[in-house]
mmCIF file with all atom_site columns, C-alpha atoms and ligand atoms in Angstrom:
data_model
loop_
_atom_site.group_PDB
_atom_site.id
_atom_site.type_symbol
_atom_site.label_atom_id
_atom_site.label_alt_id
_atom_site.label_comp_id
_atom_site.label_asym_id
_atom_site.label_entity_id
_atom_site.label_seq_id
_atom_site.pdbx_PDB_ins_code
_atom_site.Cartn_x
_atom_site.Cartn_y
_atom_site.Cartn_z
_atom_site.occupancy
_atom_site.B_iso_or_equiv
_atom_site.pdbx_formal_charge
_atom_site.auth_seq_id
_atom_site.auth_comp_id
_atom_site.auth_asym_id
_atom_site.auth_atom_id
_atom_site.pdbx_PDB_model_num
ATOM   1   C CA  . MET A 1 1   ? 223.280 40.641 28.195 1.00 96.00 ? 1   MET A CA  1
ATOM   2   C CA  . ILE A 1 2   ? 224.562 42.093 24.845 1.00 98.00 ? 2   ILE A CA  1
ATOM   3   C CA  . ASP A 1 3   ? 227.041 45.007 24.991 1.00 98.00 ? 3   ASP A CA  1
ATOM   4   C CA  . VAL A 1 4   ? 226.895 47.137 21.899 1.00 98.00 ? 4   VAL A CA  1
ATOM   5   C CA  . TYR A 1 5   ? 230.082 49.225 21.166 1.00 98.00 ? 5   TYR A CA  1
ATOM   6   C CA  . THR A 1 6   ? 228.742 51.963 18.898 1.00 98.00 ? 6   THR A CA  1
ATOM   7   C CA  . ALA A 1 7   ? 228.362 55.707 18.105 1.00 98.00 ? 7   ALA A CA  1
ATOM   8   C CA  . ASN A 1 8   ? 225.684 57.786 16.437 1.00 97.00 ? 8   ASN A CA  1
ATOM   9   C CA  . THR A 1 9   ? 226.517 57.051 12.783 1.00 97.00 ? 9   THR A CA  1
ATOM   10  C CA  . PRO A 1 10  ? 224.921 55.192 9.853  1.00 97.00 ? 10  PRO A CA  1
ATOM   11  C CA  . ASN A 1 11  ? 226.563 51.991 10.749 1.00 98.00 ? 11  ASN A CA  1
ATOM   12  C CA  . GLY A 1 12  ? 226.278 52.527 14.470 1.00 98.00 ? 12  GLY A CA  1
ATOM   13  C CA  . VAL A 1 13  ? 222.498 52.846 14.535 1.00 98.00 ? 13  VAL A CA  1
ATOM   14  C CA  . LYS A 1 14  ? 221.790 49.498 12.927 1.00 98.00 ? 14  LYS A CA  1
ATOM   15  C CA  . VAL A 1 15  ? 222.498 47.218 16.019 1.00 98.00 ? 15  VAL A CA  1
ATOM   16  C CA  . PRO A 1 16  ? 220.317 49.149 18.509 1.00 98.00 ? 16  PRO A CA  1
ATOM   17  C CA  . ILE A 1 17  ? 217.490 49.155 16.041 1.00 98.00 ? 17  ILE A CA  1
ATOM   18  C CA  . ALA A 1 18  ? 217.960 45.291 15.475 1.00 98.00 ? 18  ALA A CA  1
ATOM   19  C CA  . LEU A 1 19  ? 218.014 44.642 19.214 1.00 98.00 ? 19  LEU A CA  1
ATOM   20  C CA  . GLU A 1 20  ? 214.899 46.829 19.760 1.00 98.00 ? 20  GLU A CA  1
ATOM   21  C CA  . GLU A 1 21  ? 213.107 44.942 17.052 1.00 98.00 ? 21  GLU A CA  1
ATOM   22  C CA  . LEU A 1 22  ? 214.069 41.578 18.512 1.00 98.00 ? 22  LEU A CA  1
ATOM   23  C CA  . GLY A 1 23  ? 213.136 42.664 21.998 1.00 98.00 ? 23  GLY A CA  1
ATOM   24  C CA  . VAL A 1 24  ? 216.630 41.630 23.303 1.00 98.00 ? 24  VAL A CA  1
ATOM   25  C CA  . PRO A 1 25  ? 218.047 43.592 26.286 1.00 98.00 ? 25  PRO A CA  1
ATOM   26  C CA  . TYR A 1 26  ? 221.301 45.390 25.560 1.00 98.00 ? 26  TYR A CA  1
ATOM   27  C CA  . ARG A 1 27  ? 223.748 47.943 26.973 1.00 98.00 ? 27  ARG A CA  1
ATOM   28  C CA  . VAL A 1 28  ? 225.266 50.646 24.871 1.00 98.00 ? 28  VAL A CA  1
ATOM   29  C CA  . VAL A 1 29  ? 228.977 51.367 25.273 1.00 98.00 ? 29  VAL A CA  1
ATOM   30  C CA  . ARG A 1 30  ? 229.541 54.680 23.439 1.00 98.00 ? 30  ARG A CA  1
ATOM   31  C CA  . LEU A 1 31  ? 232.775 55.315 21.631 1.00 98.00 ? 31  LEU A CA  1
ATOM   32  C CA  . ASP A 1 32  ? 233.980 58.738 20.722 1.00 98.00 ? 32  ASP A CA  1
ATOM   33  C CA  . LEU A 1 33  ? 235.205 58.400 17.111 1.00 98.00 ? 33  LEU A CA  1
ATOM   34  C CA  . SER A 1 34  ? 236.823 61.903 17.109 1.00 97.00 ? 34  SER A CA  1
ATOM   35  C CA  . ALA A 1 35  ? 238.894 60.829 20.176 1.00 98.00 ? 35  ALA A CA  1
ATOM   36  C CA  . GLN A 1 36  ? 239.881 57.670 18.292 1.00 98.00 ? 36  GLN A CA  1
ATOM   37  C CA  . ASP A 1 37  ? 238.359 55.341 20.851 1.00 98.00 ? 37  ASP A CA  1
ATOM   38  C CA  . GLN A 1 38  ? 237.853 52.791 18.044 1.00 98.00 ? 38  GLN A CA  1
ATOM   39  C CA  . LYS A 1 39  ? 241.691 52.459 17.612 1.00 98.00 ? 39  LYS A CA  1
ATOM   40  C CA  . ARG A 1 40  ? 242.444 51.723 21.231 1.00 98.00 ? 40  ARG A CA  1
ATOM   41  C CA  . PRO A 1 41  ? 243.876 48.250 22.085 1.00 98.00 ? 41  PRO A CA  1
ATOM   42  C CA  . ASP A 1 42  ? 240.951 47.163 24.189 1.00 98.00 ? 42  ASP A CA  1
ATOM   43  C CA  . PHE A 1 43  ? 238.516 47.880 21.328 1.00 98.00 ? 43  PHE A CA  1
ATOM   44  C CA  . LEU A 1 44  ? 240.814 46.389 18.695 1.00 98.00 ? 44  LEU A CA  1
ATOM   45  C CA  . ARG A 1 45  ? 240.559 43.074 20.578 1.00 98.00 ? 45  ARG A CA  1
ATOM   46  C CA  . LEU A 1 46  ? 236.876 43.206 19.766 1.00 98.00 ? 46  LEU A CA  1
ATOM   47  C CA  . ASN A 1 47  ? 237.295 44.608 16.169 1.00 98.00 ? 47  ASN A CA  1
ATOM   48  C CA  . PRO A 1 48  ? 240.802 44.333 14.662 1.00 98.00 ? 48  PRO A CA  1
ATOM   49  C CA  . ASN A 1 49  ? 239.479 46.671 11.907 1.00 98.00 ? 49  ASN A CA  1
ATOM   50  C CA  . GLY A 1 50  ? 239.030 49.493 14.425 1.00 98.00 ? 50  GLY A CA  1
ATOM   51  C CA  . ARG A 1 51  ? 235.605 50.573 13.495 1.00 98.00 ? 51  ARG A CA  1
ATOM   52  C CA  . ILE A 1 52  ? 232.138 50.563 15.054 1.00 98.00 ? 52  ILE A CA  1
ATOM   53  C CA  . PRO A 1 53  ? 229.888 48.699 15.606 1.00 98.00 ? 53  PRO A CA  1
ATOM   54  C CA  . ALA A 1 54  ? 230.927 45.588 17.488 1.00 98.00 ? 54  ALA A CA  1
ATOM   55  C CA  . ILE A 1 55  ? 229.050 43.502 20.175 1.00 98.00 ? 55  ILE A CA  1
ATOM   56  C CA  . VAL A 1 56  ? 229.812 41.257 22.935 1.00 98.00 ? 56  VAL A CA  1
ATOM   57  C CA  . ASP A 1 57  ? 227.210 38.693 23.730 1.00 98.00 ? 57  ASP A CA  1
ATOM   58  C CA  . SER A 1 58  ? 227.773 37.255 27.222 1.00 98.00 ? 58  SER A CA  1
ATOM   59  C CA  . ASP A 1 59  ? 225.701 34.246 26.268 1.00 97.00 ? 59  ASP A CA  1
ATOM   60  C CA  . GLY A 1 60  ? 227.357 33.124 22.949 1.00 98.00 ? 60  GLY A CA  1
ATOM   61  C CA  . PRO A 1 61  ? 227.433 29.585 21.603 1.00 96.00 ? 61  PRO A CA  1
ATOM   62  C CA  . GLY A 1 62  ? 227.997 27.064 24.384 1.00 97.00 ? 62  GLY A CA  1
ATOM   63  C CA  . GLY A 1 63  ? 227.233 29.841 27.014 1.00 97.00 ? 63  GLY A CA  1
ATOM   64  C CA  . ALA A 1 64  ? 230.614 31.538 26.458 1.00 98.00 ? 64  ALA A CA  1
ATOM   65  C CA  . PRO A 1 65  ? 230.999 35.185 25.714 1.00 98.00 ? 65  PRO A CA  1
ATOM   66  C CA  . LEU A 1 66  ? 231.357 35.988 21.962 1.00 98.00 ? 66  LEU A CA  1
ATOM   67  C CA  . SER A 1 67  ? 232.406 39.125 20.184 1.00 98.00 ? 67  SER A CA  1
ATOM   68  C CA  . VAL A 1 68  ? 231.302 39.949 16.791 1.00 98.00 ? 68  VAL A CA  1
ATOM   69  C CA  . PHE A 1 69  ? 232.226 42.867 14.411 1.00 98.00 ? 69  PHE A CA  1
ATOM   70  C CA  . GLU A 1 70  ? 230.973 44.056 11.036 1.00 98.00 ? 70  GLU A CA  1
ATOM   71  C CA  . SER A 1 71  ? 227.355 45.177 11.208 1.00 98.00 ? 71  SER A CA  1
ATOM   72  C CA  . GLY A 1 72  ? 226.167 42.731 8.575  1.00 98.00 ? 72  GLY A CA  1
ATOM   73  C CA  . ALA A 1 73  ? 227.671 39.804 10.624 1.00 98.00 ? 73  ALA A CA  1
ATOM   74  C CA  . ILE A 1 74  ? 226.263 41.257 13.872 1.00 98.00 ? 74  ILE A CA  1
ATOM   75  C CA  . LEU A 1 75  ? 222.746 41.626 12.350 1.00 98.00 ? 75  LEU A CA  1
ATOM   76  C CA  . TRP A 1 76  ? 222.914 38.090 10.821 1.00 98.00 ? 76  TRP A CA  1
ATOM   77  C CA  . TYR A 1 77  ? 224.198 36.609 14.126 1.00 98.00 ? 77  TYR A CA  1
ATOM   78  C CA  . LEU A 1 78  ? 221.395 38.190 16.058 1.00 98.00 ? 78  LEU A CA  1
ATOM   79  C CA  . ALA A 1 79  ? 218.697 37.316 13.458 1.00 98.00 ? 79  ALA A CA  1
ATOM   80  C CA  . GLU A 1 80  ? 219.769 33.663 13.586 1.00 96.00 ? 80  GLU A CA  1
ATOM   81  C CA  . LYS A 1 81  ? 219.714 33.617 17.376 1.00 97.00 ? 81  LYS A CA  1
ATOM   82  C CA  . TYR A 1 82  ? 216.408 35.473 17.967 1.00 98.00 ? 82  TYR A CA  1
ATOM   83  C CA  . PRO A 1 83  ? 213.298 35.196 15.860 1.00 97.00 ? 83  PRO A CA  1
ATOM   84  C CA  . GLY A 1 84  ? 211.850 38.117 13.962 1.00 96.00 ? 84  GLY A CA  1
ATOM   85  C CA  . LEU A 1 85  ? 214.190 39.589 11.414 1.00 98.00 ? 85  LEU A CA  1
ATOM   86  C CA  . MET A 1 86  ? 215.170 36.535 9.280  1.00 96.00 ? 86  MET A CA  1
ATOM   87  C CA  . PRO A 1 87  ? 212.525 35.546 6.668  1.00 96.00 ? 87  PRO A CA  1
ATOM   88  C CA  . ALA A 1 88  ? 211.403 31.845 7.090  1.00 96.00 ? 88  ALA A CA  1
ATOM   89  C CA  . ASP A 1 89  ? 210.966 31.524 3.237  1.00 97.00 ? 89  ASP A CA  1
ATOM   90  C CA  . PRO A 1 90  ? 214.229 30.366 1.710  1.00 98.00 ? 90  PRO A CA  1
ATOM   91  C CA  . VAL A 1 91  ? 213.932 32.741 -1.293 1.00 98.00 ? 91  VAL A CA  1
ATOM   92  C CA  . GLU A 1 92  ? 213.253 35.683 0.932  1.00 98.00 ? 92  GLU A CA  1
ATOM   93  C CA  . ARG A 1 93  ? 216.153 34.577 3.058  1.00 97.00 ? 93  ARG A CA  1
ATOM   94  C CA  . ILE A 1 94  ? 218.493 34.788 0.075  1.00 98.00 ? 94  ILE A CA  1
ATOM   95  C CA  . ARG A 1 95  ? 217.068 38.152 -0.982 1.00 98.00 ? 95  ARG A CA  1
ATOM   96  C CA  . ALA A 1 96  ? 217.797 39.381 2.592  1.00 98.00 ? 96  ALA A CA  1
ATOM   97  C CA  . LEU A 1 97  ? 221.262 38.191 2.275  1.00 98.00 ? 97  LEU A CA  1
ATOM   98  C CA  . GLU A 1 98  ? 221.693 39.913 -1.113 1.00 98.00 ? 98  GLU A CA  1
ATOM   99  C CA  . TYR A 1 99  ? 220.607 43.329 0.016  1.00 98.00 ? 99  TYR A CA  1
ATOM   100 C CA  . THR A 1 100 ? 222.599 42.931 3.285  1.00 98.00 ? 100 THR A CA  1
ATOM   101 C CA  . PHE A 1 101 ? 225.751 42.329 1.207  1.00 98.00 ? 101 PHE A CA  1
ATOM   102 C CA  . PHE A 1 102 ? 224.607 45.137 -1.299 1.00 98.00 ? 102 PHE A CA  1
ATOM   103 C CA  . GLN A 1 103 ? 224.720 47.531 1.611  1.00 98.00 ? 103 GLN A CA  1
ATOM   104 C CA  . VAL A 1 104 ? 228.004 46.414 2.980  1.00 98.00 ? 104 VAL A CA  1
ATOM   105 C CA  . GLY A 1 105 ? 229.765 46.343 -0.329 1.00 98.00 ? 105 GLY A CA  1
ATOM   106 C CA  . GLY A 1 106 ? 227.940 49.181 -2.070 1.00 98.00 ? 106 GLY A CA  1
ATOM   107 C CA  . VAL A 1 107 ? 225.903 51.657 -0.206 1.00 98.00 ? 107 VAL A CA  1
ATOM   108 C CA  . GLY A 1 108 ? 228.144 51.948 2.872  1.00 98.00 ? 108 GLY A CA  1
ATOM   109 C CA  . PRO A 1 109 ? 231.493 52.511 0.992  1.00 98.00 ? 109 PRO A CA  1
ATOM   110 C CA  . MET A 1 110 ? 230.061 54.724 -1.806 1.00 98.00 ? 110 MET A CA  1
ATOM   111 C CA  . PHE A 1 111 ? 227.965 56.926 0.490  1.00 98.00 ? 111 PHE A CA  1
ATOM   112 C CA  . GLY A 1 112 ? 230.781 57.083 2.918  1.00 98.00 ? 112 GLY A CA  1
ATOM   113 C CA  . GLN A 1 113 ? 233.295 58.207 0.278  1.00 98.00 ? 113 GLN A CA  1
ATOM   114 C CA  . ALA A 1 114 ? 230.772 60.762 -1.244 1.00 98.00 ? 114 ALA A CA  1
ATOM   115 C CA  . GLY A 1 115 ? 230.286 62.259 2.230  1.00 97.00 ? 115 GLY A CA  1
ATOM   116 C CA  . TRP A 1 116 ? 234.002 62.258 3.052  1.00 97.00 ? 116 TRP A CA  1
ATOM   117 C CA  . PHE A 1 117 ? 234.994 64.077 -0.177 1.00 97.00 ? 117 PHE A CA  1
ATOM   118 C CA  . MET A 1 118 ? 232.042 66.503 -0.083 1.00 97.00 ? 118 MET A CA  1
ATOM   119 C CA  . ARG A 1 119 ? 233.287 67.665 3.386  1.00 96.00 ? 119 ARG A CA  1
ATOM   120 C CA  . HIS A 1 120 ? 237.116 67.705 2.623  1.00 95.00 ? 120 HIS A CA  1
ATOM   121 C CA  . SER A 1 121 ? 238.752 71.110 2.923  1.00 94.00 ? 121 SER A CA  1
ATOM   122 C CA  . GLU A 1 122 ? 240.505 70.585 -0.461 1.00 94.00 ? 122 GLU A CA  1
ATOM   123 C CA  . PRO A 1 123 ? 237.954 70.669 -3.303 1.00 89.00 ? 123 PRO A CA  1
ATOM   124 C CA  . MET A 1 124 ? 237.957 67.328 -5.396 1.00 94.00 ? 124 MET A CA  1
ATOM   125 C CA  . PRO A 1 125 ? 235.300 67.674 -7.887 1.00 96.00 ? 125 PRO A CA  1
ATOM   126 C CA  . LEU A 1 126 ? 236.021 64.404 -9.714 1.00 97.00 ? 126 LEU A CA  1
ATOM   127 C CA  . ALA A 1 127 ? 235.858 62.313 -6.519 1.00 97.00 ? 127 ALA A CA  1
ATOM   128 C CA  . ILE A 1 128 ? 232.620 64.098 -5.537 1.00 97.00 ? 128 ILE A CA  1
ATOM   129 C CA  . THR A 1 129 ? 231.042 63.440 -8.894 1.00 98.00 ? 129 THR A CA  1
ATOM   130 C CA  . ARG A 1 130 ? 232.174 59.846 -8.964 1.00 98.00 ? 130 ARG A CA  1
ATOM   131 C CA  . TYR A 1 131 ? 230.992 58.923 -5.418 1.00 98.00 ? 131 TYR A CA  1
ATOM   132 C CA  . GLN A 1 132 ? 227.704 60.898 -5.639 1.00 98.00 ? 132 GLN A CA  1
ATOM   133 C CA  . ALA A 1 133 ? 226.896 59.183 -8.996 1.00 98.00 ? 133 ALA A CA  1
ATOM   134 C CA  . GLU A 1 134 ? 227.551 55.788 -7.544 1.00 98.00 ? 134 GLU A CA  1
ATOM   135 C CA  . SER A 1 135 ? 225.375 56.625 -4.384 1.00 98.00 ? 135 SER A CA  1
ATOM   136 C CA  . ASN A 1 136 ? 222.535 57.653 -6.755 1.00 98.00 ? 136 ASN A CA  1
ATOM   137 C CA  . ARG A 1 137 ? 222.895 54.619 -8.892 1.00 98.00 ? 137 ARG A CA  1
ATOM   138 C CA  . LEU A 1 138 ? 222.634 52.402 -5.824 1.00 98.00 ? 138 LEU A CA  1
ATOM   139 C CA  . THR A 1 139 ? 219.671 54.226 -4.516 1.00 98.00 ? 139 THR A CA  1
ATOM   140 C CA  . ALA A 1 140 ? 218.071 53.645 -7.954 1.00 98.00 ? 140 ALA A CA  1
ATOM   141 C CA  . VAL A 1 141 ? 218.656 49.969 -7.508 1.00 98.00 ? 141 VAL A CA  1
ATOM   142 C CA  . LEU A 1 142 ? 216.768 50.162 -4.161 1.00 99.00 ? 142 LEU A CA  1
ATOM   143 C CA  . GLU A 1 143 ? 214.064 52.240 -5.813 1.00 98.00 ? 143 GLU A CA  1
ATOM   144 C CA  . ALA A 1 144 ? 213.542 49.470 -8.490 1.00 98.00 ? 144 ALA A CA  1
ATOM   145 C CA  . ARG A 1 145 ? 213.261 46.777 -5.758 1.00 98.00 ? 145 ARG A CA  1
ATOM   146 C CA  . LEU A 1 146 ? 210.940 48.823 -3.555 1.00 98.00 ? 146 LEU A CA  1
ATOM   147 C CA  . GLN A 1 147 ? 208.673 49.732 -6.510 1.00 98.00 ? 147 GLN A CA  1
ATOM   148 C CA  . VAL A 1 148 ? 207.833 45.981 -6.775 1.00 98.00 ? 148 VAL A CA  1
ATOM   149 C CA  . SER A 1 149 ? 208.261 44.744 -3.129 1.00 98.00 ? 149 SER A CA  1
ATOM   150 C CA  . PRO A 1 150 ? 207.170 46.225 0.285  1.00 98.00 ? 150 PRO A CA  1
ATOM   151 C CA  . TRP A 1 151 ? 210.544 45.287 1.854  1.00 98.00 ? 151 TRP A CA  1
ATOM   152 C CA  . LEU A 1 152 ? 213.939 44.426 0.453  1.00 98.00 ? 152 LEU A CA  1
ATOM   153 C CA  . ALA A 1 153 ? 213.790 40.818 1.088  1.00 98.00 ? 153 ALA A CA  1
ATOM   154 C CA  . GLY A 1 154 ? 210.169 40.445 -0.171 1.00 98.00 ? 154 GLY A CA  1
ATOM   155 C CA  . GLU A 1 155 ? 206.923 40.452 1.965  1.00 98.00 ? 155 GLU A CA  1
ATOM   156 C CA  . ASN A 1 156 ? 208.706 40.589 5.257  1.00 98.00 ? 156 ASN A CA  1
ATOM   157 C CA  . TYR A 1 157 ? 210.718 43.257 6.995  1.00 98.00 ? 157 TYR A CA  1
ATOM   158 C CA  . SER A 1 158 ? 214.233 41.927 7.665  1.00 98.00 ? 158 SER A CA  1
ATOM   159 C CA  . VAL A 1 159 ? 217.857 42.481 8.578  1.00 98.00 ? 159 VAL A CA  1
ATOM   160 C CA  . ALA A 1 160 ? 218.313 43.873 5.057  1.00 98.00 ? 160 ALA A CA  1
ATOM   161 C CA  . ASP A 1 161 ? 215.937 46.769 5.654  1.00 98.00 ? 161 ASP A CA  1
ATOM   162 C CA  . ILE A 1 162 ? 217.735 47.796 8.784  1.00 98.00 ? 162 ILE A CA  1
ATOM   163 C CA  . MET A 1 163 ? 221.207 47.542 7.113  1.00 98.00 ? 163 MET A CA  1
ATOM   164 C CA  . ASN A 1 164 ? 220.173 49.909 4.238  1.00 98.00 ? 164 ASN A CA  1
ATOM   165 C CA  . PHE A 1 165 ? 218.019 52.121 6.376  1.00 98.00 ? 165 PHE A CA  1
ATOM   166 C CA  . GLY A 1 166 ? 221.082 53.252 8.464  1.00 97.00 ? 166 GLY A CA  1
ATOM   167 C CA  . TRP A 1 167 ? 222.407 55.055 5.341  1.00 98.00 ? 167 TRP A CA  1
ATOM   168 C CA  . LEU A 1 168 ? 219.205 56.008 3.536  1.00 98.00 ? 168 LEU A CA  1
ATOM   169 C CA  . ARG A 1 169 ? 217.711 57.763 6.455  1.00 98.00 ? 169 ARG A CA  1
ATOM   170 C CA  . ALA A 1 170 ? 220.308 60.543 6.070  1.00 96.00 ? 170 ALA A CA  1
ATOM   171 C CA  . PRO A 1 171 ? 220.962 60.456 2.212  1.00 98.00 ? 171 PRO A CA  1
ATOM   172 C CA  . GLN A 1 172 ? 221.938 64.152 2.120  1.00 97.00 ? 172 GLN A CA  1
ATOM   173 C CA  . TYR A 1 173 ? 225.150 63.076 3.718  1.00 96.00 ? 173 TYR A CA  1
ATOM   174 C CA  . ALA A 1 174 ? 226.110 61.581 0.242  1.00 97.00 ? 174 ALA A CA  1
ATOM   175 C CA  . GLY A 1 175 ? 224.318 64.296 -1.722 1.00 97.00 ? 175 GLY A CA  1
ATOM   176 C CA  . VAL A 1 176 ? 221.395 62.037 -2.625 1.00 98.00 ? 176 VAL A CA  1
ATOM   177 C CA  . GLN A 1 177 ? 217.923 63.639 -2.760 1.00 98.00 ? 177 GLN A CA  1
ATOM   178 C CA  . LEU A 1 178 ? 215.068 61.216 -2.148 1.00 98.00 ? 178 LEU A CA  1
ATOM   179 C CA  . ASP A 1 179 ? 212.571 63.312 -4.242 1.00 97.00 ? 179 ASP A CA  1
ATOM   180 C CA  . ALA A 1 180 ? 213.845 61.278 -7.214 1.00 96.00 ? 180 ALA A CA  1
ATOM   181 C CA  . TYR A 1 181 ? 213.283 57.961 -5.381 1.00 98.00 ? 181 TYR A CA  1
ATOM   182 C CA  . PRO A 1 182 ? 209.588 57.946 -4.088 1.00 98.00 ? 182 PRO A CA  1
ATOM   183 C CA  . ALA A 1 183 ? 209.509 54.235 -3.146 1.00 98.00 ? 183 ALA A CA  1
ATOM   184 C CA  . VAL A 1 184 ? 212.800 54.594 -1.192 1.00 98.00 ? 184 VAL A CA  1
ATOM   185 C CA  . ARG A 1 185 ? 211.304 57.650 0.604  1.00 98.00 ? 185 ARG A CA  1
ATOM   186 C CA  . ALA A 1 186 ? 208.129 55.925 1.499  1.00 98.00 ? 186 ALA A CA  1
ATOM   187 C CA  . TRP A 1 187 ? 210.135 52.858 2.797  1.00 98.00 ? 187 TRP A CA  1
ATOM   188 C CA  . VAL A 1 188 ? 212.457 55.127 4.878  1.00 98.00 ? 188 VAL A CA  1
ATOM   189 C CA  . ASP A 1 189 ? 209.341 56.877 6.310  1.00 98.00 ? 189 ASP A CA  1
ATOM   190 C CA  . ARG A 1 190 ? 207.699 53.581 7.161  1.00 98.00 ? 190 ARG A CA  1
ATOM   191 C CA  . ILE A 1 191 ? 210.760 52.180 8.891  1.00 98.00 ? 191 ILE A CA  1
ATOM   192 C CA  . ALA A 1 192 ? 211.407 55.532 10.751 1.00 98.00 ? 192 ALA A CA  1
ATOM   193 C CA  . ALA A 1 193 ? 207.778 55.463 12.253 1.00 98.00 ? 193 ALA A CA  1
ATOM   194 C CA  . ARG A 1 194 ? 208.348 52.072 13.825 1.00 98.00 ? 194 ARG A CA  1
ATOM   195 C CA  . PRO A 1 195 ? 208.466 52.567 17.622 1.00 98.00 ? 195 PRO A CA  1
ATOM   196 C CA  . THR A 1 196 ? 211.241 50.121 17.797 1.00 98.00 ? 196 THR A CA  1
ATOM   197 C CA  . VAL A 1 197 ? 213.391 52.055 15.371 1.00 98.00 ? 197 VAL A CA  1
ATOM   198 C CA  . VAL A 1 198 ? 212.571 55.384 17.211 1.00 98.00 ? 198 VAL A CA  1
ATOM   199 C CA  . ARG A 1 199 ? 213.780 53.687 20.489 1.00 98.00 ? 199 ARG A CA  1
ATOM   200 C CA  . GLY A 1 200 ? 216.908 52.280 18.760 1.00 98.00 ? 200 GLY A CA  1
ATOM   201 C CA  . ILE A 1 201 ? 217.834 55.745 17.431 1.00 98.00 ? 201 ILE A CA  1
ATOM   202 C CA  . LYS A 1 202 ? 217.246 57.355 20.686 1.00 98.00 ? 202 LYS A CA  1
ATOM   203 C CA  . ALA A 1 203 ? 219.524 54.868 22.421 1.00 98.00 ? 203 ALA A CA  1
ATOM   204 C CA  . ILE A 1 204 ? 222.596 56.248 20.699 1.00 97.00 ? 204 ILE A CA  1
ATOM   205 C CA  . ALA A 1 205 ? 221.459 59.980 20.143 1.00 93.00 ? 205 ALA A CA  1
HETATM 206 N N1  . LIG B 2 .   ? 231.637 47.662 7.063  1.00 94.07 ? 301 LIG B N1  1
HETATM 207 C C1  . LIG B 2 .   ? 231.719 48.145 8.418  1.00 94.07 ? 301 LIG B C1  1
HETATM 208 C C2  . LIG B 2 .   ? 231.893 49.577 8.325  1.00 94.07 ? 301 LIG B C2  1
HETATM 209 C C3  . LIG B 2 .   ? 232.098 50.251 9.789  1.00 94.07 ? 301 LIG B C3  1
HETATM 210 C C4  . LIG B 2 .   ? 232.414 51.633 9.747  1.00 94.07 ? 301 LIG B C4  1
HETATM 211 O O1  . LIG B 2 .   ? 232.967 52.250 8.741  1.00 94.07 ? 301 LIG B O1  1
HETATM 212 N N2  . LIG B 2 .   ? 232.116 52.426 10.786 1.00 94.07 ? 301 LIG B N2  1
HETATM 213 C C5  . LIG B 2 .   ? 232.525 53.769 10.862 1.00 94.07 ? 301 LIG B C5  1
HETATM 214 C C6  . LIG B 2 .   ? 231.386 54.600 11.436 1.00 94.07 ? 301 LIG B C6  1
HETATM 215 S S1  . LIG B 2 .   ? 229.887 54.554 10.462 1.00 94.07 ? 301 LIG B S1  1
HETATM 216 C C7  . LIG B 2 .   ? 233.715 53.989 11.771 1.00 94.07 ? 301 LIG B C7  1
HETATM 217 O O2  . LIG B 2 .   ? 233.878 53.307 12.811 1.00 94.07 ? 301 LIG B O2  1
HETATM 218 N N3  . LIG B 2 .   ? 234.523 55.053 11.549 1.00 94.07 ? 301 LIG B N3  1
HETATM 219 C C8  . LIG B 2 .   ? 235.702 55.394 12.341 1.00 94.07 ? 301 LIG B C8  1
HETATM 220 C C9  . LIG B 2 .   ? 236.994 55.055 11.728 1.00 94.07 ? 301 LIG B C9  1
HETATM 221 O O3  . LIG B 2 .   ? 236.993 54.674 10.462 1.00 94.07 ? 301 LIG B O3  1
HETATM 222 O O4  . LIG B 2 .   ? 238.028 55.116 12.353 1.00 94.07 ? 301 LIG B O4  1
HETATM 223 C C10 . LIG B 2 .   ? 230.324 47.739 9.114  1.00 94.07 ? 301 LIG B C10 1
HETATM 224 O O5  . LIG B 2 .   ? 229.421 47.617 8.508  1.00 94.07 ? 301 LIG B O5  1
HETATM 225 O O6  . LIG B 2 .   ? 230.457 47.509 10.406 1.00 94.07 ? 301 LIG B O6  1
#
């Protein structure tokens, strides 16, 4: 059994979606982020960074329990263990890794900061302009990729799509309008329509 420590957020939705796609049974352990559950000592033992998501796989390597934190590491771990989300083709595999890191190092931090500054009680126009511009620039990178490829890795849906979908399904959080990015919008709609994705989102709603 896999326990998923998560909440209803852009990063929190990725793991239930991946597990639904892989057909792996899991249990959701909800954390209340406003109550700072993610900073409590028992959770910090799973993720010393004090953020969701994290998992505990009761059947890790050698049959021993294994905890994993960082959504990219979690999805990579699951995709290596269970077939379905890791392209077999070596080039597509590297593309999947690229767009996974692209999300972790780019989309997540920039969208996150844009949303944070947009909602701050003290107006900070320079920060908002900077982070919204970066969020749009990164969305344009996805647009260019999706104009020439059905999925981020290539011909196959993969972990990279789930990673980025977590953020692009609610772009308004960062002030990004998908009208300007038709291929991204079509890709978001295609992913959102998958029954597995609907179930994954519902699991933490
Ligand atoms: N790079 C991390 C980011 C995790 C992250 O920022 N999680 C947010 C929710 S989307 C969180 O736990 N926020 C609460 C906090 O920062 O205390 C990942 O991909 O897992």
